[in-house]
Amino acid sequence: MSENQVMERLVQLIEHGTSPYHVTADVERQFREAGYTRLFMGRPWELERGGRYYVTVHDSSLMAFSIEGQVGRTAGFRIAAAHTDFPGLRLKQKPELLRNGYAQLNVEVYGGAILNTWLDRPLSAAGRVALRGKDVLHPVTRLVDLKSPLFVIPNLAIHLNREINKGVELNRQKELLPVAGLWGEEMKEGYFRKILAEELAVEGADILDYEIGLYNCDRPEYVGRGEAGPYLSAPRIDNLSGVQAIVSGMLEGGGEGICVGAFFDHEEIGSRTKQGAGSQLLSLVLEKIAAGLGAGRTEYLDALWESMLLSVDVGHAYHPNYPEKMDLTNQSPLNHGLCIKEACAQTYATDSRAVAVIQQICMEEGIPFTKYFNRSDGTSGGTLGAIASTMVPVPTVDAGIPLLAMHSARELMGTEDERALAGLLGAYYRL
Ligand code: ZN
């Protein structure tokens, strides 16, 4: 894969991946186009050496795997994992508010968004809609992306709050309600359901429920001189940079063993959900892979001890305006390569033996990397690696690209870092 392709693929995923469902659908598309075969959780798997497969789970998580080379019956799993979700605003049911000539929507906050960054931006909506079906136990679900900018959350003018530049705490129920770009006849009770029904070409009464988020319509933009770089300013870089690096790494083809790409929803709200990394999902899939290859439970358990997990998520880049927020000796400026994240509290799951594997790959392949630590008097949040490795106890490393403005509606990354990360994933799966 050429260096340009790495960034082109990421930009495409950011543009297509406007909800965790759409991220999953785009990842699925990439595997399908590469010849991967779809499997289903509730059916038996008959797997072949040399085979490549994927399974989607609850529409917003996906596991892909390839069975490469001369796999022994107890060959280990080489796993990389990332998350499909990102912080933002989610629509409640019955969301319409009509107030003094304005149509608005009722929203709640998903994950740890920097709320102020959602003001004054063109927003659209995307997600999953559940429809009435013939079979009560199997409702029909459809994805929807309204695509065009339809909503905006306007700031308050400085003239009406002279203290605004001293910092504003936004009330989540009062001050984050977007105004919808509707006028006249369109502004009726139930207008949002009507928009959805038109978009999906169904009857409004058949829409039973949905999980729909507002997303920032801003397009990804390269920042800097030249065509592509040195920076990319875009929504959703956390964690689509990780998702795409894993997909690209897998599509390059594996070496000996079973290569697994695990994409989980719900990391931004703690992972402890049925399709999150805190569920049994990964271990269930690994066990089904072993069974599909004709291995028994004991062989599966033995194979776990030959396995490894690379948890791919963004880290905090060195911020030149806030050097006091950074560790004294371990810093990760943009465009210095991927970062390997360590914390003795195990909020990053990294252990030295697993780092040694990743570090040797980087050194042999000439891939730039830094090691990242938090300040000893600061905190940073954890990753899904720390949670997944309690469910599947294998050596684990937390790594990813460093990022500025993490959880802003628009984040900033270095293009060289994504190239380094994609290079690492390719080499990791080739081992
Ligand atoms: Zn993340």
Short mmCIF file of N, CA, C and O in Angstrom, two decimals, residues 358-412:
data_model
loop_
_atom_site.label_atom_id
_atom_site.label_comp_id
_atom_site.label_asym_id
_atom_site.label_seq_id
_atom_site.Cartn_x
_atom_site.Cartn_y
_atom_site.Cartn_z
N ILE A 358 6.39 -5.37 19.89
CA ILE A 358 6.03 -4.23 19.02
C ILE A 358 7.26 -3.38 18.71
O ILE A 358 7.47 -2.93 17.58
N GLN A 359 8.08 -3.16 19.73
CA GLN A 359 9.25 -2.31 19.55
C GLN A 359 10.24 -2.93 18.55
O GLN A 359 10.80 -2.23 17.71
N GLN A 360 10.38 -4.26 18.64
CA GLN A 360 11.29 -4.92 17.70
C GLN A 360 10.77 -4.82 16.27
O GLN A 360 11.54 -4.62 15.34
N ILE A 361 9.45 -4.94 16.12
CA ILE A 361 8.87 -4.79 14.77
C ILE A 361 9.20 -3.40 14.24
O ILE A 361 9.67 -3.23 13.12
N CYS A 362 8.95 -2.39 15.08
CA CYS A 362 9.19 -1.00 14.64
C CYS A 362 10.65 -0.80 14.26
O CYS A 362 10.96 -0.18 13.23
N MET A 363 11.55 -1.34 15.08
CA MET A 363 12.97 -1.13 14.81
C MET A 363 13.39 -1.82 13.52
O MET A 363 14.12 -1.27 12.71
N GLU A 364 12.88 -3.05 13.33
CA GLU A 364 13.27 -3.80 12.12
C GLU A 364 12.69 -3.17 10.86
O GLU A 364 13.32 -3.19 9.81
N GLU A 365 11.50 -2.60 10.96
CA GLU A 365 10.83 -2.04 9.78
C GLU A 365 11.15 -0.55 9.59
O GLU A 365 10.63 0.08 8.67
N GLY A 366 11.91 0.03 10.51
CA GLY A 366 12.20 1.47 10.42
C GLY A 366 10.98 2.33 10.66
O GLY A 366 10.82 3.39 10.04
N ILE A 367 10.09 1.87 11.54
CA ILE A 367 8.86 2.61 11.83
C ILE A 367 9.10 3.51 13.05
O ILE A 367 9.48 3.02 14.11
N PRO A 368 8.91 4.84 12.90
CA PRO A 368 9.15 5.73 14.04
C PRO A 368 8.10 5.56 15.14
O PRO A 368 6.92 5.33 14.85
N PHE A 369 8.54 5.67 16.40
CA PHE A 369 7.60 5.56 17.52
C PHE A 369 8.13 6.35 18.71
O PHE A 369 9.33 6.63 18.80
N THR A 370 7.24 6.73 19.59
CA THR A 370 7.63 7.31 20.88
C THR A 370 6.92 6.50 21.95
O THR A 370 5.99 5.75 21.66
N LYS A 371 7.38 6.67 23.20
CA LYS A 371 6.65 6.08 24.31
C LYS A 371 5.98 7.21 25.09
O LYS A 371 6.58 8.26 25.31
N TYR A 372 4.74 6.96 25.47
CA TYR A 372 3.94 8.00 26.12
C TYR A 372 3.61 7.60 27.56
O TYR A 372 3.19 6.46 27.81
N PHE A 373 3.82 8.52 28.46
CA PHE A 373 3.32 8.39 29.84
C PHE A 373 2.52 9.64 30.18
O PHE A 373 2.82 10.74 29.69
N ASN A 374 1.54 9.49 31.07
CA ASN A 374 0.86 10.66 31.62
C ASN A 374 1.78 11.33 32.65
O ASN A 374 2.68 10.69 33.20
N ARG A 375 1.50 12.58 32.95
CA ARG A 375 2.16 13.21 34.09
C ARG A 375 1.77 12.43 35.35
O ARG A 375 0.65 11.93 35.47
N SER A 376 2.68 12.37 36.30
CA SER A 376 2.42 11.61 37.53
C SER A 376 1.33 12.28 38.37
O SER A 376 0.69 11.63 39.19
N ASP A 377 1.12 13.61 38.15
CA ASP A 377 0.08 14.30 38.92
C ASP A 377 -1.16 14.56 38.06
O ASP A 377 -1.97 15.41 38.36
N GLY A 378 -1.28 13.81 36.96
CA GLY A 378 -2.45 14.00 36.09
C GLY A 378 -3.14 12.67 35.83
O GLY A 378 -2.70 11.62 36.28
N THR A 379 -4.26 12.73 35.14
CA THR A 379 -4.95 11.50 34.74
C THR A 379 -5.21 11.59 33.25
O THR A 379 -5.06 12.64 32.66
N SER A 380 -5.62 10.50 32.67
CA SER A 380 -5.84 10.56 31.23
C SER A 380 -7.01 9.73 30.72
O SER A 380 -7.43 9.88 29.60
N GLY A 381 -7.60 8.85 31.44
CA GLY A 381 -8.62 7.96 30.85
C GLY A 381 -7.94 6.70 30.37
O GLY A 381 -6.74 6.68 30.14
N GLY A 382 -8.73 5.64 30.22
CA GLY A 382 -8.15 4.35 29.84
C GLY A 382 -8.50 4.01 28.41
O GLY A 382 -8.98 4.83 27.65
N THR A 383 -8.22 2.79 28.03
CA THR A 383 -8.52 2.32 26.67
C THR A 383 -9.23 0.98 26.77
O THR A 383 -9.30 0.38 27.83
N LEU A 384 -9.71 0.52 25.62
CA LEU A 384 -10.40 -0.78 25.64
C LEU A 384 -9.42 -1.91 25.87
O LEU A 384 -9.81 -3.00 26.29
N GLY A 385 -8.11 -1.67 25.62
CA GLY A 385 -7.11 -2.73 25.83
C GLY A 385 -7.11 -3.21 27.27
O GLY A 385 -7.03 -4.41 27.55
N ALA A 386 -7.20 -2.25 28.20
CA ALA A 386 -7.18 -2.60 29.63
C ALA A 386 -8.39 -3.45 29.98
O ALA A 386 -8.32 -4.33 30.84
N ILE A 387 -9.51 -3.21 29.31
CA ILE A 387 -10.75 -3.93 29.62
C ILE A 387 -10.77 -5.28 28.89
O ILE A 387 -11.05 -6.32 29.49
N ALA A 388 -10.42 -5.26 27.59
CA ALA A 388 -10.46 -6.50 26.80
C ALA A 388 -9.49 -7.54 27.36
O ALA A 388 -9.77 -8.73 27.36
N SER A 389 -8.34 -7.07 27.88
CA SER A 389 -7.34 -8.04 28.34
C SER A 389 -7.72 -8.67 29.68
O SER A 389 -7.09 -9.63 30.11
N THR A 390 -8.74 -8.14 30.35
CA THR A 390 -9.25 -8.86 31.53
C THR A 390 -10.19 -9.99 31.08
O THR A 390 -10.38 -10.96 31.81
N MET A 391 -10.77 -9.87 29.88
CA MET A 391 -11.66 -10.92 29.36
C MET A 391 -10.85 -11.99 28.60
O MET A 391 -11.20 -13.16 28.61
N VAL A 392 -9.80 -11.55 27.93
CA VAL A 392 -8.93 -12.46 27.17
C VAL A 392 -7.50 -12.17 27.65
O VAL A 392 -6.85 -11.27 27.14
N PRO A 393 -7.02 -12.91 28.66
CA PRO A 393 -5.79 -12.50 29.36
C PRO A 393 -4.52 -12.84 28.60
O PRO A 393 -3.82 -13.79 28.94
N VAL A 394 -4.23 -12.06 27.57
CA VAL A 394 -3.02 -12.29 26.76
C VAL A 394 -2.14 -11.04 26.86
O VAL A 394 -2.62 -9.97 27.21
N PRO A 395 -0.84 -11.18 26.55
CA PRO A 395 0.03 -9.99 26.56
C PRO A 395 -0.57 -8.90 25.66
O PRO A 395 -1.01 -9.19 24.54
N THR A 396 -0.58 -7.67 26.17
CA THR A 396 -1.29 -6.59 25.48
C THR A 396 -0.43 -5.33 25.42
O THR A 396 0.28 -5.02 26.36
N VAL A 397 -0.54 -4.62 24.31
CA VAL A 397 0.11 -3.31 24.15
C VAL A 397 -0.95 -2.30 23.74
O VAL A 397 -1.79 -2.60 22.89
N ASP A 398 -0.91 -1.11 24.33
CA ASP A 398 -1.74 0.00 23.88
C ASP A 398 -0.88 0.91 23.01
O ASP A 398 0.13 1.44 23.48
N ALA A 399 -1.29 1.08 21.77
CA ALA A 399 -0.54 1.96 20.87
C ALA A 399 -1.52 2.67 19.95
O ALA A 399 -2.67 2.25 19.82
N GLY A 400 -1.07 3.75 19.33
CA GLY A 400 -1.92 4.48 18.40
C GLY A 400 -1.21 5.73 17.96
O GLY A 400 -0.04 5.93 18.27
N ILE A 401 -1.93 6.58 17.22
CA ILE A 401 -1.31 7.84 16.82
C ILE A 401 -1.53 8.86 17.93
O ILE A 401 -2.55 8.81 18.63
N PRO A 402 -0.57 9.78 18.12
CA PRO A 402 -0.82 10.89 19.04
C PRO A 402 -1.80 11.88 18.40
O PRO A 402 -1.84 12.01 17.18
N LEU A 403 -2.58 12.55 19.25
CA LEU A 403 -3.66 13.40 18.74
C LEU A 403 -3.75 14.66 19.58
O LEU A 403 -3.57 14.62 20.79
N LEU A 404 -4.04 15.78 18.92
CA LEU A 404 -4.35 17.02 19.64
C LEU A 404 -5.85 17.24 19.60
O LEU A 404 -6.53 16.82 18.66
N ALA A 405 -6.37 17.91 20.62
CA ALA A 405 -7.80 18.24 20.71
C ALA A 405 -8.66 16.98 20.76
O ALA A 405 -9.75 16.94 20.16
N MET A 406 -8.20 15.94 21.45
CA MET A 406 -8.96 14.70 21.53
C MET A 406 -10.37 14.97 22.07
O MET A 406 -10.52 15.67 23.04
N HIS A 407 -11.37 14.40 21.40
CA HIS A 407 -12.79 14.52 21.75
C HIS A 407 -13.39 15.88 21.42
O HIS A 407 -14.50 16.19 21.81
N SER A 408 -12.64 16.70 20.69
CA SER A 408 -13.24 17.89 20.09
C SER A 408 -14.08 17.43 18.90
O SER A 408 -13.89 16.33 18.36
N ALA A 409 -15.00 18.29 18.46
CA ALA A 409 -15.77 17.97 17.25
C ALA A 409 -14.84 17.88 16.04
O ALA A 409 -15.20 17.35 15.00
N ARG A 410 -13.64 18.43 16.19
CA ARG A 410 -12.64 18.39 15.12
C ARG A 410 -11.27 18.23 15.76
O ARG A 410 -10.88 19.06 16.57
N GLU A 411 -10.57 17.16 15.42
CA GLU A 411 -9.30 16.84 16.08
C GLU A 411 -8.14 17.05 15.09
O GLU A 411 -8.37 17.22 13.91
N LEU A 412 -6.90 17.01 15.60
CA LEU A 412 -5.73 17.28 14.75
C LEU A 412 -4.69 16.18 14.91
O LEU A 412 -4.26 15.87 16.01
#
